[in-house]
Short mmCIF file of C-alpha atoms in Angstrom, two decimals:
data_model
loop_
_atom_site.label_atom_id
_atom_site.label_comp_id
_atom_site.label_asym_id
_atom_site.label_seq_id
_atom_site.Cartn_x
_atom_site.Cartn_y
_atom_site.Cartn_z
CA MET A 1 -23.53 -3.41 11.32
CA ILE A 2 -21.26 -5.39 9.03
CA ASN A 3 -22.62 -6.20 5.57
CA THR A 4 -20.52 -8.65 3.61
CA TYR A 5 -21.74 -9.91 0.24
CA PHE A 6 -20.63 -13.31 -0.95
CA ILE A 7 -21.54 -15.97 -3.45
CA ALA A 8 -22.79 -19.45 -2.71
CA SER A 9 -24.28 -22.29 -4.68
CA SER A 10 -27.43 -22.62 -2.57
CA HIS A 11 -29.40 -21.14 0.32
CA GLU A 12 -28.17 -23.98 2.52
CA ALA A 13 -24.52 -23.30 1.67
CA ALA A 14 -25.03 -19.59 2.29
CA ALA A 15 -26.82 -20.16 5.60
CA ALA A 16 -23.85 -22.23 6.79
CA ALA A 17 -21.80 -18.99 6.78
CA VAL A 18 -23.95 -17.38 9.49
CA GLY A 19 -21.70 -18.26 12.42
CA ASP A 20 -18.28 -17.17 11.24
CA GLY A 21 -19.21 -15.17 8.15
CA PRO A 22 -18.17 -15.99 4.61
CA ALA A 23 -14.55 -16.77 5.49
CA GLY A 24 -12.72 -18.24 2.52
CA LEU A 25 -15.50 -17.37 0.07
CA PRO A 26 -15.32 -14.62 -2.54
CA ALA A 27 -16.74 -11.61 -0.71
CA VAL A 28 -17.06 -7.81 -0.69
CA ASP A 29 -17.86 -5.56 2.26
CA ALA A 30 -20.57 -3.17 1.15
CA VAL A 31 -23.75 -1.51 2.38
CA ASP A 32 -27.10 -2.47 3.88
CA ALA A 33 -28.83 -5.27 1.96
CA THR A 34 -32.28 -3.81 2.30
CA VAL A 35 -32.61 -0.05 1.86
CA GLN A 36 -29.22 0.91 0.40
CA ALA A 37 -29.08 -2.04 -2.00
CA GLY A 38 -32.72 -1.40 -2.97
CA THR A 39 -31.97 2.23 -3.71
CA LEU A 40 -29.02 1.16 -5.84
CA LEU A 41 -31.21 -1.24 -7.83
CA ALA A 42 -33.78 1.51 -8.38
CA LEU A 43 -31.07 3.80 -9.76
CA LEU A 44 -29.57 1.07 -11.95
CA THR A 45 -32.88 -0.03 -13.45
CA GLY A 46 -35.29 2.89 -13.16
CA ARG A 47 -37.68 0.67 -11.19
CA ASP A 48 -39.62 2.06 -8.28
CA TYR A 49 -37.91 1.50 -4.92
CA ASP A 50 -41.15 0.52 -3.15
CA GLU A 51 -41.84 -2.09 -5.83
CA ILE A 52 -38.34 -3.51 -5.41
CA VAL A 53 -38.39 -3.93 -1.64
CA SER A 54 -41.98 -5.17 -1.51
CA ASP A 55 -41.03 -8.16 -3.66
CA GLY A 56 -41.00 -11.24 -1.43
CA SER A 57 -37.59 -12.26 -2.76
CA TRP A 58 -35.90 -9.02 -1.66
CA ALA A 59 -33.24 -9.65 1.02
CA ARG A 60 -34.98 -12.86 2.08
CA LEU A 61 -33.66 -14.45 5.26
CA VAL A 62 -32.06 -17.84 4.59
CA SER A 63 -30.37 -18.43 7.94
CA ASN A 64 -32.07 -19.39 11.19
CA PRO A 65 -34.38 -16.56 12.32
CA ASP A 66 -33.44 -17.30 15.94
CA ASP A 67 -29.85 -16.17 15.44
CA GLU A 68 -29.38 -12.96 17.38
CA SER A 69 -26.14 -11.44 16.15
CA ALA A 70 -25.76 -12.51 12.51
CA TRP A 71 -28.03 -13.28 9.58
CA VAL A 72 -27.72 -14.32 5.96
CA VAL A 73 -30.11 -12.98 3.36
CA SER A 74 -30.37 -13.85 -0.31
CA MET A 75 -30.30 -11.15 -2.94
CA PRO A 76 -32.75 -11.69 -5.80
CA ASP A 77 -31.53 -12.60 -9.26
CA SER A 78 -32.82 -9.25 -10.53
CA PHE A 79 -30.34 -7.46 -8.27
CA THR A 80 -27.42 -9.69 -9.21
CA SER A 81 -28.23 -9.36 -12.92
CA ALA A 82 -28.59 -5.58 -12.83
CA LEU A 83 -25.39 -5.13 -10.85
CA ALA A 84 -23.45 -7.58 -13.04
CA ALA A 85 -24.62 -5.78 -16.19
CA ALA A 86 -23.61 -2.33 -14.95
CA SER A 87 -20.77 -0.78 -16.92
CA ASP A 88 -18.17 1.45 -15.31
CA GLU A 89 -19.98 4.37 -16.93
CA LYS A 90 -23.33 3.36 -15.42
CA LEU A 91 -21.81 2.97 -11.97
CA ALA A 92 -20.21 6.42 -12.29
CA GLU A 93 -23.60 7.82 -13.35
CA VAL A 94 -25.53 6.43 -10.36
CA VAL A 95 -22.95 6.78 -7.58
CA GLY A 96 -23.56 10.53 -7.17
CA PRO A 97 -27.33 10.33 -6.70
CA TRP A 98 -26.94 7.18 -4.61
CA SER A 99 -24.43 8.87 -2.29
CA GLN A 100 -26.91 11.65 -1.59
CA THR A 101 -29.76 9.41 -0.45
CA GLU A 102 -31.16 9.56 3.06
CA GLU A 103 -29.42 6.31 4.03
CA PHE A 104 -26.05 8.01 3.49
CA TRP A 105 -27.42 11.01 5.40
CA GLY A 106 -27.07 12.93 2.14
CA SER A 107 -23.32 12.99 2.47
CA GLY A 108 -21.86 9.78 1.05
CA ASP A 109 -18.57 10.22 -0.76
CA PRO A 110 -18.88 9.08 -4.40
CA GLU A 111 -15.09 8.76 -4.67
CA GLN A 112 -15.11 6.22 -1.83
CA LEU A 113 -18.28 4.45 -2.94
CA LEU A 114 -17.35 3.95 -6.60
CA PRO A 115 -14.48 1.48 -6.00
CA MET A 116 -16.76 -0.53 -3.67
CA LEU A 117 -19.48 -0.54 -6.34
CA ARG A 118 -17.00 -1.88 -8.88
CA GLU A 119 -15.89 -4.68 -6.52
CA TRP A 120 -19.53 -5.50 -5.77
CA ARG A 121 -20.32 -5.54 -9.49
CA ASP A 122 -17.37 -7.86 -10.13
CA LEU A 123 -18.64 -10.22 -7.41
CA ALA A 124 -22.10 -10.20 -9.03
CA ARG A 125 -20.49 -11.02 -12.38
CA ARG A 126 -18.61 -13.91 -10.81
CA ALA A 127 -21.84 -15.21 -9.27
CA ALA A 128 -23.56 -15.03 -12.65
CA ASP A 129 -20.64 -16.74 -14.42
CA GLU A 130 -20.58 -19.56 -11.85
CA GLY A 131 -24.35 -20.06 -11.78
CA ALA A 132 -24.29 -19.10 -8.10
CA ALA A 133 -26.29 -16.55 -6.15
CA LEU A 134 -25.41 -13.42 -4.22
CA TYR A 135 -25.98 -13.32 -0.46
CA CYS A 136 -25.34 -10.86 2.33
CA TRP A 137 -23.98 -11.77 5.74
CA MET A 138 -25.13 -9.14 8.22
CA ALA A 139 -23.63 -9.06 11.69
CA LEU A 140 -23.80 -6.76 14.67
#
């Protein structure tokens, strides 16, 4: 599964990326938009994971549900805000526990994940600065 996060000005603009992915748009390859991103938000904010993912705005499908090999989901503003606000120190604090979660099979490498987290955070900051939103293109 490919998970590429990108910014777009609207759900419609984001959904247009479903076919070819977010080519030409600011983007970062990262992790699963549902469980792994939800776990990250829980660690960044101290919120309960189940509360996060049960929110109707969490990883909400914005592309056509009939597409079979690629989808675009929107990330809620709470995720973008928390990620954008994360300092280098906060990311370094959470990357260890995050790398040990079940979704990384308890063996994620914090040294590999931290640079990706910083790029992802910088993309979230750019989205916030531009008044845009963060989306994830997921493809098989």
